[in-house]
Amino acid sequence: MNAIQPSTPQLQPIQKRRAVTRPKRHLRQRSHQVMVLETTVKITVNFAISAAAISALVQLLPYHWSQQEKLREIRTEVKLMEGRVNSLQAEFSRNFDPRQTKSIMEQQGYRFAPNQLPVVIVPQDSKEVEASDSSP
């Protein structure tokens, strides 16, 4: 057991060829190429989407402007109608006010109180027309 045993020669590590690293380099190049291709496709798709959005906006803007113009016109008409409605409401409430019945009858029926005289304003042009009609 204690006998001398022959020494085992130390094995020298076998050097690996560098050919193994080449596939890694090719894999890296391939992954870079794939990333470049993927990025290019993404950019192209984004440009296409942007172009579609811009063309849609260009087509929709004139319609939007015409709708805004119509809305402005309608708002103007609404303001005019509000003024008319307010005046008609005031006239309506005046017509049904019992305190103003006498003045309303005088305005609409041409009836006056006995102590009042009606005043009729005649334009000057009508006098000239009447004079020219009666002279021949």
PDB file of C-alpha atoms in Angstrom:
ATOM      1  CA  MET A   1       0.000   0.000   0.000  1.00  0.00           C
ATOM      2  CA  ASN A   2       2.768   2.250   0.649  1.00  0.00           C
ATOM      3  CA  ALA A   3       4.382   1.190  -2.531  1.00  0.00           C
ATOM      4  CA  ILE A   4       5.481   3.845  -4.881  1.00  0.00           C
ATOM      5  CA  GLN A   5       3.078   4.320  -7.547  1.00  0.00           C
ATOM      6  CA  PRO A   6       4.066   5.534 -10.908  1.00  0.00           C
ATOM      7  CA  SER A   7       3.397   9.205 -11.285  1.00  0.00           C
ATOM      8  CA  THR A   8       0.724  10.021 -13.724  1.00  0.00           C
ATOM      9  CA  PRO A   9       1.896  12.433 -16.294  1.00  0.00           C
ATOM     10  CA  GLN A  10       0.076  15.718 -16.062  1.00  0.00           C
ATOM     11  CA  LEU A  11      -2.177  16.100 -18.959  1.00  0.00           C
ATOM     12  CA  GLN A  12      -1.779  19.277 -20.888  1.00  0.00           C
ATOM     13  CA  PRO A  13      -5.074  20.954 -21.668  1.00  0.00           C
ATOM     14  CA  ILE A  14      -5.979  20.662 -25.274  1.00  0.00           C
ATOM     15  CA  GLN A  15      -6.229  24.045 -26.842  1.00  0.00           C
ATOM     16  CA  LYS A  16      -9.582  24.668 -28.328  1.00  0.00           C
ATOM     17  CA  ARG A  17      -9.759  26.002 -31.767  1.00  0.00           C
ATOM     18  CA  ARG A  18     -10.969  29.526 -32.257  1.00  0.00           C
ATOM     19  CA  ALA A  19     -13.511  28.326 -34.742  1.00  0.00           C
ATOM     20  CA  VAL A  20     -15.971  28.159 -31.880  1.00  0.00           C
ATOM     21  CA  THR A  21     -15.899  31.960 -31.492  1.00  0.00           C
ATOM     22  CA  ARG A  22     -16.799  32.545 -35.121  1.00  0.00           C
ATOM     23  CA  PRO A  23     -20.351  31.263 -34.760  1.00  0.00           C
ATOM     24  CA  LYS A  24     -20.792  33.636 -31.818  1.00  0.00           C
ATOM     25  CA  ARG A  25     -19.633  36.484 -33.995  1.00  0.00           C
ATOM     26  CA  HIS A  26     -22.031  35.363 -36.697  1.00  0.00           C
ATOM     27  CA  LEU A  27     -24.787  35.109 -34.103  1.00  0.00           C
ATOM     28  CA  ARG A  28     -24.022  38.634 -32.905  1.00  0.00           C
ATOM     29  CA  GLN A  29     -24.010  39.925 -36.453  1.00  0.00           C
ATOM     30  CA  ARG A  30     -27.236  38.104 -37.127  1.00  0.00           C
ATOM     31  CA  SER A  31     -28.873  39.479 -33.988  1.00  0.00           C
ATOM     32  CA  HIS A  32     -27.739  42.987 -34.969  1.00  0.00           C
ATOM     33  CA  GLN A  33     -29.118  42.486 -38.455  1.00  0.00           C
ATOM     34  CA  VAL A  34     -32.406  41.265 -37.029  1.00  0.00           C
ATOM     35  CA  MET A  35     -32.555  44.270 -34.689  1.00  0.00           C
ATOM     36  CA  VAL A  36     -31.785  46.653 -37.570  1.00  0.00           C
ATOM     37  CA  LEU A  37     -34.457  45.021 -39.714  1.00  0.00           C
ATOM     38  CA  GLU A  38     -36.981  45.122 -36.864  1.00  0.00           C
ATOM     39  CA  THR A  39     -36.235  48.790 -36.139  1.00  0.00           C
ATOM     40  CA  THR A  40     -36.519  49.645 -39.826  1.00  0.00           C
ATOM     41  CA  VAL A  41     -39.891  47.906 -40.053  1.00  0.00           C
ATOM     42  CA  LYS A  42     -41.115  49.722 -36.928  1.00  0.00           C
ATOM     43  CA  ILE A  43     -40.038  53.101 -38.294  1.00  0.00           C
ATOM     44  CA  THR A  44     -41.654  52.363 -41.652  1.00  0.00           C
ATOM     45  CA  VAL A  45     -44.925  51.328 -40.012  1.00  0.00           C
ATOM     46  CA  ASN A  46     -44.871  54.437 -37.799  1.00  0.00           C
ATOM     47  CA  PHE A  47     -44.308  56.649 -40.850  1.00  0.00           C
ATOM     48  CA  ALA A  48     -47.216  54.956 -42.622  1.00  0.00           C
ATOM     49  CA  ILE A  49     -49.502  55.471 -39.621  1.00  0.00           C
ATOM     50  CA  SER A  50     -48.371  59.101 -39.332  1.00  0.00           C
ATOM     51  CA  ALA A  51     -49.030  59.683 -43.025  1.00  0.00           C
ATOM     52  CA  ALA A  52     -52.514  58.193 -42.702  1.00  0.00           C
ATOM     53  CA  ALA A  53     -53.256  60.371 -39.663  1.00  0.00           C
ATOM     54  CA  ILE A  54     -52.017  63.515 -41.402  1.00  0.00           C
ATOM     55  CA  SER A  55     -54.059  62.804 -44.532  1.00  0.00           C
ATOM     56  CA  ALA A  56     -57.149  62.198 -42.382  1.00  0.00           C
ATOM     57  CA  LEU A  57     -56.588  65.515 -40.602  1.00  0.00           C
ATOM     58  CA  VAL A  58     -56.125  67.316 -43.905  1.00  0.00           C
ATOM     59  CA  GLN A  59     -59.442  65.919 -45.105  1.00  0.00           C
ATOM     60  CA  LEU A  60     -61.270  66.655 -41.842  1.00  0.00           C
ATOM     61  CA  LEU A  61     -60.067  70.225 -41.274  1.00  0.00           C
ATOM     62  CA  PRO A  62     -62.212  71.857 -44.015  1.00  0.00           C
ATOM     63  CA  TYR A  63     -65.272  70.027 -42.705  1.00  0.00           C
ATOM     64  CA  HIS A  64     -64.458  71.183 -39.170  1.00  0.00           C
ATOM     65  CA  TRP A  65     -64.066  74.782 -40.333  1.00  0.00           C
ATOM     66  CA  SER A  66     -67.400  74.709 -42.184  1.00  0.00           C
ATOM     67  CA  GLN A  67     -69.114  73.268 -39.118  1.00  0.00           C
ATOM     68  CA  GLN A  68     -67.608  76.002 -36.947  1.00  0.00           C
ATOM     69  CA  GLU A  69     -68.901  78.635 -39.390  1.00  0.00           C
ATOM     70  CA  LYS A  70     -72.390  77.109 -39.319  1.00  0.00           C
ATOM     71  CA  LEU A  71     -72.250  77.055 -35.526  1.00  0.00           C
ATOM     72  CA  ARG A  72     -71.322  80.765 -35.468  1.00  0.00           C
ATOM     73  CA  GLU A  73     -74.258  81.563 -37.768  1.00  0.00           C
ATOM     74  CA  ILE A  74     -76.648  79.571 -35.609  1.00  0.00           C
ATOM     75  CA  ARG A  75     -75.412  81.301 -32.453  1.00  0.00           C
ATOM     76  CA  THR A  76     -75.948  84.683 -34.118  1.00  0.00           C
ATOM     77  CA  GLU A  77     -79.483  83.688 -35.107  1.00  0.00           C
ATOM     78  CA  VAL A  78     -80.148  82.434 -31.582  1.00  0.00           C
ATOM     79  CA  LYS A  79     -79.065  85.796 -30.137  1.00  0.00           C
ATOM     80  CA  LEU A  80     -81.373  87.618 -32.548  1.00  0.00           C
ATOM     81  CA  MET A  81     -84.254  85.313 -31.699  1.00  0.00           C
ATOM     82  CA  GLU A  82     -83.616  85.732 -27.969  1.00  0.00           C
ATOM     83  CA  GLY A  83     -83.968  89.494 -28.398  1.00  0.00           C
ATOM     84  CA  ARG A  84     -87.178  89.033 -30.364  1.00  0.00           C
ATOM     85  CA  VAL A  85     -88.562  86.570 -27.809  1.00  0.00           C
ATOM     86  CA  ASN A  86     -87.755  88.964 -24.969  1.00  0.00           C
ATOM     87  CA  SER A  87     -89.547  91.833 -26.722  1.00  0.00           C
ATOM     88  CA  LEU A  88     -92.553  89.615 -27.495  1.00  0.00           C
ATOM     89  CA  GLN A  89     -92.689  88.431 -23.888  1.00  0.00           C
ATOM     90  CA  ALA A  90     -92.600  92.023 -22.679  1.00  0.00           C
ATOM     91  CA  GLU A  91     -95.390  92.932 -25.118  1.00  0.00           C
ATOM     92  CA  PHE A  92     -97.383  89.882 -24.060  1.00  0.00           C
ATOM     93  CA  SER A  93     -97.099  90.720 -20.384  1.00  0.00           C
ATOM     94  CA  ARG A  94     -98.023  94.342 -21.186  1.00  0.00           C
ATOM     95  CA  ASN A  95    -101.086  93.248 -23.186  1.00  0.00           C
ATOM     96  CA  PHE A  96    -102.390  91.204 -20.287  1.00  0.00           C
ATOM     97  CA  ASP A  97    -101.614  93.782 -17.612  1.00  0.00           C
ATOM     98  CA  PRO A  98    -104.950  95.094 -16.289  1.00  0.00           C
ATOM     99  CA  ARG A  99    -103.405  98.456 -15.341  1.00  0.00           C
ATOM    100  CA  GLN A 100    -102.516  99.208 -18.950  1.00  0.00           C
ATOM    101  CA  THR A 101    -105.771  98.181 -20.575  1.00  0.00           C
ATOM    102  CA  LYS A 102    -106.818 101.765 -21.261  1.00  0.00           C
ATOM    103  CA  SER A 103    -103.564 102.738 -23.010  1.00  0.00           C
ATOM    104  CA  ILE A 104    -103.616  99.536 -25.084  1.00  0.00           C
ATOM    105  CA  MET A 105    -107.178 100.233 -26.237  1.00  0.00           C
ATOM    106  CA  GLU A 106    -106.117 103.729 -27.286  1.00  0.00           C
ATOM    107  CA  GLN A 107    -103.162 102.389 -29.278  1.00  0.00           C
ATOM    108  CA  GLN A 108    -104.887  99.511 -31.011  1.00  0.00           C
ATOM    109  CA  GLY A 109    -108.456 100.734 -31.359  1.00  0.00           C
ATOM    110  CA  TYR A 110    -107.794 104.391 -32.039  1.00  0.00           C
ATOM    111  CA  ARG A 111    -110.220 105.273 -29.271  1.00  0.00           C
ATOM    112  CA  PHE A 112    -109.332 108.192 -27.134  1.00  0.00           C
ATOM    113  CA  ALA A 113    -110.581 109.666 -23.935  1.00  0.00           C
ATOM    114  CA  PRO A 114    -113.016 112.577 -24.434  1.00  0.00           C
ATOM    115  CA  ASN A 115    -110.473 115.079 -23.087  1.00  0.00           C
ATOM    116  CA  GLN A 116    -107.795 114.009 -25.639  1.00  0.00           C
ATOM    117  CA  LEU A 117    -107.470 114.939 -29.277  1.00  0.00           C
ATOM    118  CA  PRO A 118    -105.846 112.602 -31.810  1.00  0.00           C
ATOM    119  CA  VAL A 119    -102.778 114.006 -33.549  1.00  0.00           C
ATOM    120  CA  VAL A 120    -102.093 112.791 -37.073  1.00  0.00           C
ATOM    121  CA  ILE A 121     -98.689 113.545 -38.586  1.00  0.00           C
ATOM    122  CA  VAL A 122     -98.766 113.877 -42.339  1.00  0.00           C
ATOM    123  CA  PRO A 123     -95.478 113.764 -44.249  1.00  0.00           C
ATOM    124  CA  GLN A 124     -94.744 116.744 -46.502  1.00  0.00           C
ATOM    125  CA  ASP A 125     -94.316 114.572 -49.577  1.00  0.00           C
ATOM    126  CA  SER A 126     -97.904 113.391 -49.396  1.00  0.00           C
ATOM    127  CA  LYS A 127     -99.161 117.024 -49.400  1.00  0.00           C
ATOM    128  CA  GLU A 128     -97.253 117.685 -52.593  1.00  0.00           C
ATOM    129  CA  VAL A 129     -98.662 114.531 -54.172  1.00  0.00           C
ATOM    130  CA  GLU A 130    -102.205 115.526 -53.173  1.00  0.00           C
ATOM    131  CA  ALA A 131    -101.685 119.042 -54.531  1.00  0.00           C
ATOM    132  CA  SER A 132    -100.358 117.760 -57.849  1.00  0.00           C
ATOM    133  CA  ASP A 133    -103.262 115.298 -58.136  1.00  0.00           C
ATOM    134  CA  SER A 134    -105.929 117.939 -57.519  1.00  0.00           C
ATOM    135  CA  SER A 135    -104.485 120.728 -59.743  1.00  0.00           C
ATOM    136  CA  PRO A 136    -105.075 119.323 -63.294  1.00  0.00           C
TER     137      PRO A 136
END
